[in-house]
PDB file of C-alpha atoms in Angstrom:
ATOM      1  CA  GLU A 287      -3.304 -33.024  -0.190  1.00 86.00           C
ATOM      2  CA  THR A 288      -2.087 -29.418  -0.027  1.00 86.00           C
ATOM      3  CA  LYS A 289       0.583 -28.787   2.586  1.00 91.00           C
ATOM      4  CA  PRO A 290       1.414 -25.460   4.288  1.00 91.00           C
ATOM      5  CA  GLY A 291       4.516 -25.053   2.152  1.00 90.00           C
ATOM      6  CA  ASP A 292       2.334 -25.402  -0.941  1.00 95.00           C
ATOM      7  CA  VAL A 293       0.123 -22.610   0.325  1.00 95.00           C
ATOM      8  CA  ARG A 294       3.058 -20.266   0.817  1.00 93.00           C
ATOM      9  CA  LEU A 295       4.336 -21.033  -2.652  1.00 94.00           C
ATOM     10  CA  GLY A 296       0.897 -20.538  -4.179  1.00 96.00           C
ATOM     11  CA  ALA A 297       0.540 -17.211  -2.446  1.00 96.00           C
ATOM     12  CA  GLN A 298       3.890 -15.984  -3.860  1.00 94.00           C
ATOM     13  CA  VAL A 299       3.089 -17.184  -7.376  1.00 96.00           C
ATOM     14  CA  THR A 300      -0.280 -15.519  -7.308  1.00 97.00           C
ATOM     15  CA  LEU A 301       1.219 -12.246  -6.080  1.00 97.00           C
ATOM     16  CA  PHE A 302       3.993 -12.279  -8.699  1.00 95.00           C
ATOM     17  CA  LYS A 303       1.286 -12.674 -11.386  1.00 97.00           C
ATOM     18  CA  ILE A 304      -0.211  -9.419 -10.319  1.00 97.00           C
ATOM     19  CA  LEU A 305       3.170  -7.641 -10.212  1.00 97.00           C
ATOM     20  CA  THR A 306       4.110  -9.070 -13.635  1.00 97.00           C
ATOM     21  CA  GLU A 307       0.938  -7.579 -15.054  1.00 97.00           C
ATOM     22  CA  ALA A 308       1.888  -4.193 -13.603  1.00 97.00           C
ATOM     23  CA  TYR A 309       5.397  -4.576 -15.105  1.00 96.00           C
ATOM     24  CA  MET A 310       3.894  -5.310 -18.520  1.00 97.00           C
ATOM     25  CA  ALA A 311       1.598  -2.292 -18.148  1.00 96.00           C
ATOM     26  CA  TYR A 312       4.153   0.280 -16.968  1.00 97.00           C
ATOM     27  CA  GLY A 313       7.503  -1.082 -18.113  1.00 95.00           C
ATOM     28  CA  SER A 314      10.845  -0.437 -16.459  1.00 93.00           C
ATOM     29  CA  ASP A 315      12.084   2.758 -18.102  1.00 96.00           C
ATOM     30  CA  PRO A 316      13.168   4.977 -15.209  1.00 92.00           C
ATOM     31  CA  GLU A 317      12.684   8.127 -17.326  1.00 94.00           C
ATOM     32  CA  GLN A 318       9.062   7.366 -18.206  1.00 95.00           C
ATOM     33  CA  PRO A 319       6.651   9.015 -15.725  1.00 94.00           C
ATOM     34  CA  LEU A 320       3.144   7.732 -15.247  1.00 95.00           C
ATOM     35  CA  ASN A 321       0.419   9.945 -16.811  1.00 93.00           C
ATOM     36  CA  GLU A 322      -2.831  10.723 -15.118  1.00 89.00           C
ATOM     37  CA  ALA A 323      -4.715   7.971 -16.988  1.00 91.00           C
ATOM     38  CA  ASP A 324      -2.249   5.378 -15.564  1.00 95.00           C
ATOM     39  CA  PHE A 325      -3.443   6.017 -12.023  1.00 96.00           C
ATOM     40  CA  GLN A 326      -6.868   4.583 -12.713  1.00 94.00           C
ATOM     41  CA  ARG A 327      -5.207   1.219 -13.614  1.00 96.00           C
ATOM     42  CA  LEU A 328      -2.905   1.571 -10.641  1.00 97.00           C
ATOM     43  CA  ARG A 329      -5.997   1.609  -8.368  1.00 97.00           C
ATOM     44  CA  MET A 330      -7.055  -1.676  -9.923  1.00 97.00           C
ATOM     45  CA  PHE A 331      -3.687  -3.242  -9.145  1.00 98.00           C
ATOM     46  CA  ASN A 332      -3.936  -1.914  -5.554  1.00 98.00           C
ATOM     47  CA  PHE A 333      -7.349  -3.479  -5.288  1.00 98.00           C
ATOM     48  CA  ALA A 334      -5.963  -6.822  -6.610  1.00 98.00           C
ATOM     49  CA  ILE A 335      -3.224  -6.650  -3.888  1.00 98.00           C
ATOM     50  CA  GLU A 336      -5.902  -6.033  -1.267  1.00 98.00           C
ATOM     51  CA  GLN A 337      -7.887  -9.024  -2.458  1.00 98.00           C
ATOM     52  CA  TRP A 338      -4.755 -11.176  -2.562  1.00 98.00           C
ATOM     53  CA  ARG A 339      -4.019 -10.472   1.099  1.00 98.00           C
ATOM     54  CA  LEU A 340      -7.621 -11.290   2.110  1.00 97.00           C
ATOM     55  CA  ALA A 341      -7.480 -14.569   0.278  1.00 97.00           C
ATOM     56  CA  TRP A 342      -4.098 -15.832   1.304  1.00 97.00           C
ATOM     57  CA  GLN A 343      -3.607 -14.533   4.851  1.00 96.00           C
ATOM     58  CA  ALA A 344      -6.590 -16.572   5.949  1.00 94.00           C
ATOM     59  CA  ARG A 345      -5.186 -19.739   4.395  1.00 94.00           C
ATOM     60  CA  SER A 346      -1.683 -19.254   5.961  1.00 95.00           C
ATOM     61  CA  VAL A 347      -1.968 -20.948   9.314  1.00 92.00           C
ATOM     62  CA  ASP A 348       0.565 -20.909  12.163  1.00 93.00           C
ATOM     63  CA  SER A 349       3.180 -23.664  12.166  1.00 89.00           C
ATOM     64  CA  PRO A 350       4.781 -25.468  15.147  1.00 90.00           C
ATOM     65  CA  THR A 351       8.288 -24.774  13.691  1.00 89.00           C
ATOM     66  CA  ILE A 352       8.023 -21.292  12.246  1.00 91.00           C
ATOM     67  CA  GLY A 353       5.248 -19.834  14.325  1.00 94.00           C
ATOM     68  CA  SER A 354       3.179 -17.085  12.773  1.00 95.00           C
ATOM     69  CA  TYR A 355       5.621 -16.620   9.849  1.00 94.00           C
ATOM     70  CA  PRO A 356       3.145 -17.962   7.179  1.00 94.00           C
ATOM     71  CA  SER A 357       0.469 -15.254   7.834  1.00 96.00           C
ATOM     72  CA  LYS A 358       2.962 -12.530   8.825  1.00 95.00           C
ATOM     73  CA  GLY A 359       4.891 -13.371   5.600  1.00 95.00           C
ATOM     74  CA  VAL A 360       1.725 -12.659   3.600  1.00 96.00           C
ATOM     75  CA  VAL A 361       1.388  -9.230   5.375  1.00 97.00           C
ATOM     76  CA  LEU A 362       5.101  -8.542   4.605  1.00 96.00           C
ATOM     77  CA  TYR A 363       4.698  -9.268   0.925  1.00 96.00           C
ATOM     78  CA  TYR A 364       1.510  -7.229   0.852  1.00 98.00           C
ATOM     79  CA  HIS A 365       3.260  -4.137   2.146  1.00 98.00           C
ATOM     80  CA  PHE A 366       6.159  -4.601  -0.237  1.00 96.00           C
ATOM     81  CA  ALA A 367       3.904  -5.160  -3.270  1.00 97.00           C
ATOM     82  CA  ARG A 368       2.018  -1.932  -2.472  1.00 98.00           C
ATOM     83  CA  PHE A 369       5.294  -0.134  -2.147  1.00 97.00           C
ATOM     84  CA  GLN A 370       6.608  -1.572  -5.419  1.00 96.00           C
ATOM     85  CA  LEU A 371       3.494  -0.591  -7.368  1.00 97.00           C
ATOM     86  CA  ASN A 372       2.920   2.880  -5.952  1.00 97.00           C
ATOM     87  CA  SER A 373       6.512   4.035  -5.920  1.00 96.00           C
ATOM     88  CA  LEU A 374       6.051   4.244  -9.749  1.00 96.00           C
ATOM     89  CA  ALA A 375       4.161   7.465  -9.099  1.00 95.00           C
ATOM     90  CA  LEU A 376       7.443   9.346  -8.619  1.00 93.00           C
ATOM     91  CA  ARG A 377       9.236   7.708 -11.568  1.00 94.00           C
ATOM     92  CA  GLY A 378      10.665  10.076 -14.117  1.00 92.00           C
ATOM     93  CA  LEU A 379       9.521  13.264 -12.376  1.00 88.00           C
ATOM     94  CA  PRO A 380      11.563  16.462 -12.784  1.00 84.00           C
ATOM     95  CA  PRO A 381      13.776  17.725  -9.966  1.00 75.00           C
ATOM     96  CA  PRO A 382      11.745  18.911  -6.953  1.00 78.00           C
ATOM     97  CA  SER A 383      12.787  22.478  -7.669  1.00 73.00           C
ATOM     98  CA  ALA A 384      10.778  22.301 -10.855  1.00 67.00           C
ATOM     99  CA  VAL A 385       7.753  20.533  -9.348  1.00 68.00           C
ATOM    100  CA  THR A 386       4.531  22.389  -8.750  1.00 64.00           C
ATOM    101  CA  SER A 387       1.273  21.466  -7.086  1.00 60.00           C
ATOM    102  CA  GLU A 388      -0.026  20.781 -10.578  1.00 63.00           C
ATOM    103  CA  THR A 389       2.866  18.441 -11.465  1.00 71.00           C
ATOM    104  CA  LEU A 390       2.338  16.547  -8.198  1.00 84.00           C
ATOM    105  CA  SER A 391      -1.338  16.014  -8.683  1.00 89.00           C
ATOM    106  CA  TYR A 392      -3.681  14.545  -6.104  1.00 91.00           C
ATOM    107  CA  ASP A 393      -3.586  11.035  -7.604  1.00 94.00           C
ATOM    108  CA  ARG A 394       0.220  11.124  -7.873  1.00 94.00           C
ATOM    109  CA  ARG A 395       0.547  12.309  -4.237  1.00 92.00           C
ATOM    110  CA  GLU A 396      -1.931   9.610  -3.101  1.00 95.00           C
ATOM    111  CA  ALA A 397       0.105   6.849  -4.724  1.00 97.00           C
ATOM    112  CA  ALA A 398       3.403   8.311  -3.466  1.00 95.00           C
ATOM    113  CA  ASN A 399       2.142   8.442   0.091  1.00 95.00           C
ATOM    114  CA  ILE A 400       0.893   4.844  -0.176  1.00 97.00           C
ATOM    115  CA  ALA A 401       4.441   3.852  -1.268  1.00 97.00           C
ATOM    116  CA  ILE A 402       6.019   5.699   1.667  1.00 96.00           C
ATOM    117  CA  THR A 403       3.638   4.137   4.149  1.00 97.00           C
ATOM    118  CA  ALA A 404       4.109   0.658   2.645  1.00 98.00           C
ATOM    119  CA  ALA A 405       7.921   0.923   2.741  1.00 97.00           C
ATOM    120  CA  THR A 406       7.795   2.091   6.340  1.00 97.00           C
ATOM    121  CA  SER A 407       5.396  -0.728   7.249  1.00 97.00           C
ATOM    122  CA  THR A 408       7.574  -3.331   5.567  1.00 96.00           C
ATOM    123  CA  LEU A 409      10.528  -2.399   7.756  1.00 96.00           C
ATOM    124  CA  THR A 410       8.487  -1.876  10.928  1.00 95.00           C
ATOM    125  CA  LEU A 411       6.767  -5.272  10.598  1.00 96.00           C
ATOM    126  CA  ILE A 412      10.123  -7.107  10.382  1.00 93.00           C
ATOM    127  CA  PHE A 413      11.492  -5.256  13.425  1.00 92.00           C
ATOM    128  CA  GLU A 414       8.418  -5.918  15.573  1.00 93.00           C
ATOM    129  CA  GLU A 415       7.549  -9.550  14.633  1.00 95.00           C
ATOM    130  CA  PRO A 416       9.889 -12.009  16.223  1.00 94.00           C
ATOM    131  CA  ASP A 417       8.763 -14.930  14.059  1.00 95.00           C
ATOM    132  CA  LEU A 418       9.646 -12.957  10.957  1.00 94.00           C
ATOM    133  CA  ARG A 419      13.035 -12.061  12.345  1.00 93.00           C
ATOM    134  CA  ARG A 420      13.762 -15.712  13.309  1.00 92.00           C
ATOM    135  CA  ALA A 421      12.775 -16.960   9.849  1.00 92.00           C
ATOM    136  CA  MET A 422      14.868 -14.331   7.960  1.00 92.00           C
ATOM    137  CA  SER A 423      17.970 -16.492   7.598  1.00 89.00           C
ATOM    138  CA  ALA A 424      15.954 -19.146   5.725  1.00 88.00           C
ATOM    139  CA  VAL A 425      13.745 -17.005   3.426  1.00 88.00           C
ATOM    140  CA  PRO A 426      14.300 -16.343  -0.228  1.00 87.00           C
ATOM    141  CA  ILE A 427      16.991 -13.727  -1.004  1.00 88.00           C
ATOM    142  CA  PHE A 428      14.220 -11.602  -2.536  1.00 88.00           C
ATOM    143  CA  THR A 429      13.011 -10.950   1.037  1.00 91.00           C
ATOM    144  CA  HIS A 430      16.352  -9.604   2.047  1.00 91.00           C
ATOM    145  CA  THR A 431      16.436  -7.271  -0.919  1.00 92.00           C
ATOM    146  CA  MET A 432      12.959  -6.004   0.093  1.00 91.00           C
ATOM    147  CA  VAL A 433      14.561  -4.597   3.319  1.00 92.00           C
ATOM    148  CA  ALA A 434      17.294  -2.873   1.424  1.00 93.00           C
ATOM    149  CA  PHE A 435      14.973  -1.635  -1.317  1.00 94.00           C
ATOM    150  CA  CYS A 436      12.502  -0.021   1.156  1.00 96.00           C
ATOM    151  CA  ALA A 437      15.286   1.543   3.259  1.00 95.00           C
ATOM    152  CA  THR A 438      16.992   2.962   0.083  1.00 95.00           C
ATOM    153  CA  PHE A 439      13.703   4.386  -1.209  1.00 95.00           C
ATOM    154  CA  LEU A 440      12.979   6.174   2.075  1.00 96.00           C
ATOM    155  CA  LEU A 441      16.495   7.600   2.219  1.00 95.00           C
ATOM    156  CA  LYS A 442      16.164   8.866  -1.342  1.00 92.00           C
ATOM    157  CA  MET A 443      12.827  10.423  -0.493  1.00 91.00           C
ATOM    158  CA  ALA A 444      14.353  12.289   2.446  1.00 90.00           C
ATOM    159  CA  LYS A 445      17.355  13.393   0.341  1.00 89.00           C
ATOM    160  CA  THR A 446      15.441  14.358  -2.769  1.00 86.00           C
ATOM    161  CA  TRP A 447      12.143  15.660  -1.436  1.00 83.00           C
ATOM    162  CA  GLY A 448      12.984  16.629   2.148  1.00 78.00           C
ATOM    163  CA  SER A 449      14.285  20.047   1.198  1.00 65.00           C
ATOM    164  CA  ALA A 450      11.436  20.732  -1.268  1.00 60.00           C
ATOM    165  CA  ALA A 451       8.570  20.811   1.217  1.00 51.00           C
ATOM    166  CA  GLN A 452       7.105  24.093  -0.112  1.00 44.00           C
ATOM    167  CA  VAL A 453       5.831  25.163  -3.494  1.00 46.00           C
ATOM    168  CA  ARG A 454       3.852  28.156  -4.624  1.00 45.00           C
ATOM    169  CA  SER A 455       0.237  27.708  -5.417  1.00 46.00           C
ATOM    170  CA  PRO A 456      -1.711  30.109  -7.665  1.00 50.00           C
ATOM    171  CA  GLU A 457      -4.920  29.230  -5.774  1.00 53.00           C
ATOM    172  CA  SER A 458      -3.424  30.526  -2.531  1.00 48.00           C
ATOM    173  CA  ALA A 459      -2.241  33.849  -3.866  1.00 49.00           C
ATOM    174  CA  GLY A 460       1.347  32.730  -4.000  1.00 50.00           C
ATOM    175  CA  GLU A 461       1.442  31.449  -0.400  1.00 47.00           C
ATOM    176  CA  PRO A 462       3.721  28.409   0.035  1.00 43.00           C
ATOM    177  CA  ILE A 463       1.921  25.081   0.519  1.00 47.00           C
ATOM    178  CA  GLY A 464       3.288  21.623   1.231  1.00 56.00           C
ATOM    179  CA  LEU A 465       3.798  19.071  -1.528  1.00 73.00           C
ATOM    180  CA  GLY A 466       1.725  16.665   0.554  1.00 80.00           C
ATOM    181  CA  LEU A 467       4.307  13.897   0.867  1.00 86.00           C
ATOM    182  CA  ASN A 468       4.105  12.340   4.267  1.00 87.00           C
ATOM    183  CA  PHE A 469       7.420  11.302   5.636  1.00 83.00           C
ATOM    184  CA  ASN A 470       9.640  12.148   8.642  1.00 89.00           C
ATOM    185  CA  THR A 471      13.326  12.456   7.926  1.00 91.00           C
ATOM    186  CA  ALA A 472      14.333  11.491  11.470  1.00 92.00           C
ATOM    187  CA  GLN A 473      12.166   8.339  11.319  1.00 92.00           C
ATOM    188  CA  VAL A 474      13.657   7.441   7.936  1.00 94.00           C
ATOM    189  CA  VAL A 475      17.249   7.659   9.205  1.00 94.00           C
ATOM    190  CA  SER A 476      16.317   5.556  12.231  1.00 95.00           C
ATOM    191  CA  LEU A 477      14.663   2.861  10.103  1.00 94.00           C
ATOM    192  CA  ALA A 478      17.616   2.797   7.706  1.00 94.00           C
ATOM    193  CA  ARG A 479      20.092   2.301  10.576  1.00 95.00           C
ATOM    194  CA  ARG A 480      18.000  -0.465  12.086  1.00 94.00           C
ATOM    195  CA  SER A 481      17.730  -2.131   8.661  1.00 93.00           C
ATOM    196  CA  ALA A 482      21.483  -2.138   8.182  1.00 93.00           C
ATOM    197  CA  THR A 483      22.034  -3.496  11.669  1.00 94.00           C
ATOM    198  CA  PHE A 484      19.384  -6.166  11.217  1.00 93.00           C
ATOM    199  CA  LEU A 485      20.676  -7.482   7.945  1.00 92.00           C
ATOM    200  CA  ALA A 486      24.275  -7.480   9.247  1.00 93.00           C
ATOM    201  CA  LYS A 487      23.008  -9.652  12.084  1.00 93.00           C
ATOM    202  CA  VAL A 488      21.242 -12.001   9.731  1.00 93.00           C
ATOM    203  CA  ALA A 489      24.359 -12.220   7.555  1.00 93.00           C
ATOM    204  CA  GLU A 490      26.461 -13.516  10.454  1.00 93.00           C
ATOM    205  CA  ASN A 491      24.734 -16.876  10.217  1.00 89.00           C
ATOM    206  CA  LEU A 492      25.015 -17.128   6.417  1.00 91.00           C
ATOM    207  CA  SER A 493      27.783 -18.103   4.036  1.00 91.00           C
ATOM    208  CA  GLU A 494      30.420 -15.515   3.242  1.00 90.00           C
ATOM    209  CA  LYS A 495      29.250 -15.621  -0.401  1.00 90.00           C
ATOM    210  CA  HIS A 496      25.614 -15.040   0.494  1.00 90.00           C
ATOM    211  CA  LEU A 497      24.135 -11.926  -1.183  1.00 89.00           C
ATOM    212  CA  THR A 498      22.831 -10.628   2.137  1.00 90.00           C
ATOM    213  CA  ARG A 499      26.423  -9.896   3.302  1.00 89.00           C
ATOM    214  CA  HIS A 500      26.780  -7.507   0.381  1.00 88.00           C
ATOM    215  CA  ILE A 501      23.329  -5.978   0.901  1.00 88.00           C
TER     216      ILE A 501
END
């Protein structure tokens, strides 16, 4: 007797169980960086997110009233969950001026780039999928904060890491090499502007006390 709304709720609960396990594993101390051993477990969480999408996107069928929102919503939460998990790779790191290619190890860069890609994909998906945009005034507030969270993260990446694109590597005889973080500052600014405009438009149809007006 499961209804489509039950499927959407079940998908969210199952996803939040994975994110809760990650929270219990890594905590919330912003000054506590992940160590190299933590990245092996992070891969397992990433795998769980992949499995979650495969299981729940197939069960989230289109609706006569909200179109493809059920399946597209699963994709949206998938991108955000990957962003939320992998952005931990940059938590508690020293200022970019003190970072070396050894500090920003391959595993750490890999996770950071997943976070950058996922944050970008979260915003791009909303902008490009009309059924998601139409549903946005009726979704949980958490979804609106996703937009702001991803845009803020990308802006901070551009501000903090954009000017630290080069470090010295002993393996390359002191030649400068890139830190290997894949983001484009112009694209980041464009996405942030579009996010602000989009949320402002959504807020027009909501109560003056609605959190999205403040976001």
